[in-house]
PDB file of C-alpha atoms in Angstrom:
ATOM      1  CA  MET A 612      -9.832  -2.651  -4.731  1.00  0.00           C
ATOM      2  CA  VAL A 613     -10.986  -0.418  -1.911  1.00  0.00           C
ATOM      3  CA  LEU A 614      -9.253  -0.213   1.448  1.00  0.00           C
ATOM      4  CA  GLY A 615     -10.814   1.021   4.651  1.00  0.00           C
ATOM      5  CA  GLU A 616      -9.036   3.354   7.052  1.00  0.00           C
ATOM      6  CA  LEU A 617      -8.206   0.560   9.522  1.00  0.00           C
ATOM      7  CA  GLU A 618      -6.904  -1.655   6.715  1.00  0.00           C
ATOM      8  CA  LYS A 619      -4.527   1.147   5.679  1.00  0.00           C
ATOM      9  CA  LEU A 620      -3.345   1.603   9.265  1.00  0.00           C
ATOM     10  CA  VAL A 621      -2.665  -2.131   9.616  1.00  0.00           C
ATOM     11  CA  LEU A 622      -0.759  -2.259   6.338  1.00  0.00           C
ATOM     12  CA  ASN A 623       1.329   0.775   7.257  1.00  0.00           C
ATOM     13  CA  TYR A 624       2.146  -0.790  10.615  1.00  0.00           C
ATOM     14  CA  LEU A 625       3.206  -4.079   9.017  1.00  0.00           C
ATOM     15  CA  TRP A 626       5.301  -2.330   6.348  1.00  0.00           C
ATOM     16  CA  GLN A 627       7.090  -0.524   9.152  1.00  0.00           C
ATOM     17  CA  GLU A 628       7.475  -3.424  11.601  1.00  0.00           C
ATOM     18  CA  GLY A 629       7.771  -6.403   9.254  1.00  0.00           C
ATOM     19  CA  GLU A 630       5.480  -8.812  11.068  1.00  0.00           C
ATOM     20  CA  ALA A 631       3.217  -8.970  14.091  1.00  0.00           C
ATOM     21  CA  ASP A 632       0.335 -10.881  15.617  1.00  0.00           C
ATOM     22  CA  VAL A 633      -3.144  -9.514  16.273  1.00  0.00           C
ATOM     23  CA  LYS A 634      -2.382  -8.604  19.902  1.00  0.00           C
ATOM     24  CA  GLN A 635       0.716  -6.616  18.958  1.00  0.00           C
ATOM     25  CA  ILE A 636      -1.166  -4.750  16.242  1.00  0.00           C
ATOM     26  CA  HIS A 637      -4.105  -4.079  18.554  1.00  0.00           C
ATOM     27  CA  ALA A 638      -1.820  -2.758  21.321  1.00  0.00           C
ATOM     28  CA  ILE A 639      -0.281  -0.181  18.989  1.00  0.00           C
ATOM     29  CA  LEU A 640      -3.311   0.827  16.919  1.00  0.00           C
ATOM     30  CA  SER A 641      -5.645   1.109  19.917  1.00  0.00           C
ATOM     31  CA  GLN A 642      -3.463   3.963  21.189  1.00  0.00           C
ATOM     32  CA  GLU A 643      -4.559   6.029  18.170  1.00  0.00           C
ATOM     33  CA  ARG A 644      -7.956   4.577  17.390  1.00  0.00           C
ATOM     34  CA  GLN A 645     -10.610   2.844  19.478  1.00  0.00           C
ATOM     35  CA  SER A 646     -10.802  -0.701  18.084  1.00  0.00           C
ATOM     36  CA  SER A 647     -11.484  -4.028  19.725  1.00  0.00           C
ATOM     37  CA  LEU A 648      -9.224  -7.037  19.348  1.00  0.00           C
ATOM     38  CA  ASN A 649     -11.985  -8.699  17.285  1.00  0.00           C
ATOM     39  CA  THR A 650     -12.115  -5.716  14.921  1.00  0.00           C
ATOM     40  CA  ILE A 651      -8.357  -5.941  14.358  1.00  0.00           C
ATOM     41  CA  GLN A 652      -8.647  -9.705  13.818  1.00  0.00           C
ATOM     42  CA  SER A 653     -11.433  -9.192  11.260  1.00  0.00           C
ATOM     43  CA  THR A 654      -9.367  -6.548   9.491  1.00  0.00           C
ATOM     44  CA  LEU A 655      -6.372  -8.889   9.301  1.00  0.00           C
ATOM     45  CA  GLU A 656      -8.593 -11.647   7.917  1.00  0.00           C
ATOM     46  CA  ARG A 657     -10.002  -9.301   5.233  1.00  0.00           C
ATOM     47  CA  LEU A 658      -6.508  -8.214   4.209  1.00  0.00           C
ATOM     48  CA  TYR A 659      -5.420 -11.851   4.098  1.00  0.00           C
ATOM     49  CA  LYS A 660      -8.388 -12.743   1.855  1.00  0.00           C
ATOM     50  CA  LYS A 661      -7.541  -9.772  -0.400  1.00  0.00           C
ATOM     51  CA  LYS A 662      -4.066 -11.357  -0.699  1.00  0.00           C
ATOM     52  CA  LEU A 663      -2.401  -8.308   0.796  1.00  0.00           C
ATOM     53  CA  LEU A 664      -1.096 -10.208   3.843  1.00  0.00           C
ATOM     54  CA  SER A 665       0.528 -13.564   4.388  1.00  0.00           C
ATOM     55  CA  ARG A 666       0.472 -15.373   7.699  1.00  0.00           C
ATOM     56  CA  SER A 667       2.132 -18.242   9.503  1.00  0.00           C
ATOM     57  CA  LYS A 668       1.009 -20.025  12.623  1.00  0.00           C
ATOM     58  CA  GLN A 669       3.307 -19.617  15.612  1.00  0.00           C
ATOM     59  CA  GLY A 670       1.948 -21.304  18.690  1.00  0.00           C
ATOM     60  CA  HIS A 671      -1.715 -20.396  18.997  1.00  0.00           C
ATOM     61  CA  ALA A 672      -1.506 -17.177  16.979  1.00  0.00           C
ATOM     62  CA  TYR A 673      -0.836 -16.141  13.416  1.00  0.00           C
ATOM     63  CA  GLN A 674       2.058 -13.857  12.575  1.00  0.00           C
ATOM     64  CA  TYR A 675       1.045 -11.511   9.756  1.00  0.00           C
ATOM     65  CA  ARG A 676       3.274  -9.751   7.250  1.00  0.00           C
ATOM     66  CA  ALA A 677       2.596  -7.629   4.193  1.00  0.00           C
ATOM     67  CA  ARG A 678       2.507  -9.713   1.040  1.00  0.00           C
ATOM     68  CA  VAL A 679       2.964  -6.739  -1.289  1.00  0.00           C
ATOM     69  CA  GLU A 680       5.345  -3.804  -1.195  1.00  0.00           C
ATOM     70  CA  ARG A 681       3.894  -0.420  -0.307  1.00  0.00           C
ATOM     71  CA  GLU A 682       4.723   1.121  -3.696  1.00  0.00           C
ATOM     72  CA  GLU A 683       3.251  -1.871  -5.529  1.00  0.00           C
ATOM     73  CA  LEU A 684      -0.072  -1.515  -3.706  1.00  0.00           C
ATOM     74  CA  ILE A 685      -0.222   2.245  -4.211  1.00  0.00           C
ATOM     75  CA  ALA A 686       0.398   1.751  -7.939  1.00  0.00           C
ATOM     76  CA  GLN A 687      -2.387  -0.852  -8.104  1.00  0.00           C
ATOM     77  CA  LEU A 688      -4.834   1.402  -6.245  1.00  0.00           C
ATOM     78  CA  ILE A 689      -4.058   4.311  -8.590  1.00  0.00           C
ATOM     79  CA  LYS A 690      -4.489   2.027 -11.591  1.00  0.00           C
ATOM     80  CA  ASP A 691      -7.845   0.775 -10.249  1.00  0.00           C
ATOM     81  CA  VAL A 692      -9.159   4.304  -9.713  1.00  0.00           C
ATOM     82  CA  ALA A 693      -7.873   5.499 -13.079  1.00  0.00           C
ATOM     83  CA  SER A 694      -9.508   2.583 -14.898  1.00  0.00           C
ATOM     84  CA  ASP A 695     -12.855   3.534 -13.344  1.00  0.00           C
ATOM     85  CA  PHE A 696     -12.689   6.873 -15.174  1.00  0.00           C
ATOM     86  CA  LYS A 697     -10.953   5.845 -18.379  1.00  0.00           C
ATOM     87  CA  THR A 698     -12.858   6.225 -21.615  1.00  0.00           C
ATOM     88  CA  SER A 699     -11.965   4.918 -25.048  1.00  0.00           C
ATOM     89  CA  ARG A 700     -11.484   8.506 -26.249  1.00  0.00           C
ATOM     90  CA  ASP A 701      -9.346   9.636 -23.306  1.00  0.00           C
ATOM     91  CA  GLU A 702      -6.030   7.786 -23.186  1.00  0.00           C
ATOM     92  CA  THR A 703      -4.166  10.686 -21.532  1.00  0.00           C
ATOM     93  CA  GLY A 704      -6.421  11.147 -18.504  1.00  0.00           C
ATOM     94  CA  LEU A 705      -4.061   9.464 -16.063  1.00  0.00           C
ATOM     95  CA  MET A 706      -1.069  11.506 -17.196  1.00  0.00           C
ATOM     96  CA  ALA A 707      -3.125  14.703 -17.049  1.00  0.00           C
ATOM     97  CA  ALA A 708      -4.145  13.819 -13.494  1.00  0.00           C
ATOM     98  CA  PHE A 709      -0.481  13.365 -12.520  1.00  0.00           C
ATOM     99  CA  VAL A 710       0.407  16.726 -14.066  1.00  0.00           C
ATOM    100  CA  SER A 711      -2.424  18.341 -12.122  1.00  0.00           C
ATOM    101  CA  LEU A 712      -1.275  16.682  -8.912  1.00  0.00           C
ATOM    102  CA  SER A 713       2.317  17.759  -9.545  1.00  0.00           C
ATOM    103  CA  SER A 714       1.305  21.409  -9.077  1.00  0.00           C
ATOM    104  CA  GLU A 715       1.122  20.609  -5.341  1.00  0.00           C
ATOM    105  CA  LEU A 716       4.677  19.196  -5.214  1.00  0.00           C
ATOM    106  CA  SER A 717       7.712  21.103  -3.986  1.00  0.00           C
ATOM    107  CA  MET A 718      10.743  21.604  -6.213  1.00  0.00           C
ATOM    108  CA  GLU A 719      12.529  18.932  -4.177  1.00  0.00           C
ATOM    109  CA  ASP A 720       9.665  16.490  -4.816  1.00  0.00           C
ATOM    110  CA  LEU A 721       9.676  17.338  -8.530  1.00  0.00           C
ATOM    111  CA  ASN A 722      13.440  16.744  -8.707  1.00  0.00           C
ATOM    112  CA  GLN A 723      13.017  13.400  -6.961  1.00  0.00           C
ATOM    113  CA  LEU A 724      10.226  12.450  -9.368  1.00  0.00           C
ATOM    114  CA  GLU A 725      12.403  13.431 -12.319  1.00  0.00           C
ATOM    115  CA  HIS A 726      15.207  11.247 -10.940  1.00  0.00           C
ATOM    116  CA  ILE A 727      12.850   8.272 -10.533  1.00  0.00           C
ATOM    117  CA  ILE A 728      11.596   8.701 -14.102  1.00  0.00           C
ATOM    118  CA  GLU A 729      15.162   8.852 -15.408  1.00  0.00           C
ATOM    119  CA  GLN A 730      16.061   5.680 -13.484  1.00  0.00           C
ATOM    120  CA  ARG A 731      13.041   3.957 -15.016  1.00  0.00           C
ATOM    121  CA  ARG A 732      14.100   5.039 -18.516  1.00  0.00           C
ATOM    122  CA  LEU A 733      17.594   3.688 -17.940  1.00  0.00           C
ATOM    123  CA  GLN A 734      16.157   0.441 -16.580  1.00  0.00           C
ATOM    124  CA  ASP A 735      13.884   0.024 -19.594  1.00  0.00           C
ATOM    125  CA  ASN A 736      16.849   0.597 -21.901  1.00  0.00           C
ATOM    126  CA  GLY A 737      18.985  -1.923 -20.008  1.00  0.00           C
ATOM    127  CA  LEU A 738      21.410   0.758 -18.860  1.00  0.00           C
ATOM    128  CA  SER A 739      20.614   0.710 -15.141  1.00  0.00           C
ATOM    129  CA  LYS A 740      23.161  -0.650 -12.684  1.00  0.00           C
TER     130      LYS A 740
END
């Protein structure tokens, strides 16, 4: 799955705000980026068709909300990109990429990552609270 810049902005806005209609989203995003109301509406429709948004009719307008959690989508996007480069002989490519990326992380970020990994291990072993 590929997301355009405006799609990412809309998703980030909805993750932050919870839900909104096209006019609310347009009012906020047009402060940062020149986009028409129709462009925002088309973007919302694309995200809805990609099953990334849900919507409910309220009056004459739809209220949109994110259908997936931010972390869930990021994980899926990473998985999609990684699968594009995976070969049958290279099963460690994704882990090597994470190690390479980790060289840009601060010690605080590395400690947080280590904590998240430990929580995952505990969860997998049924020891998590």
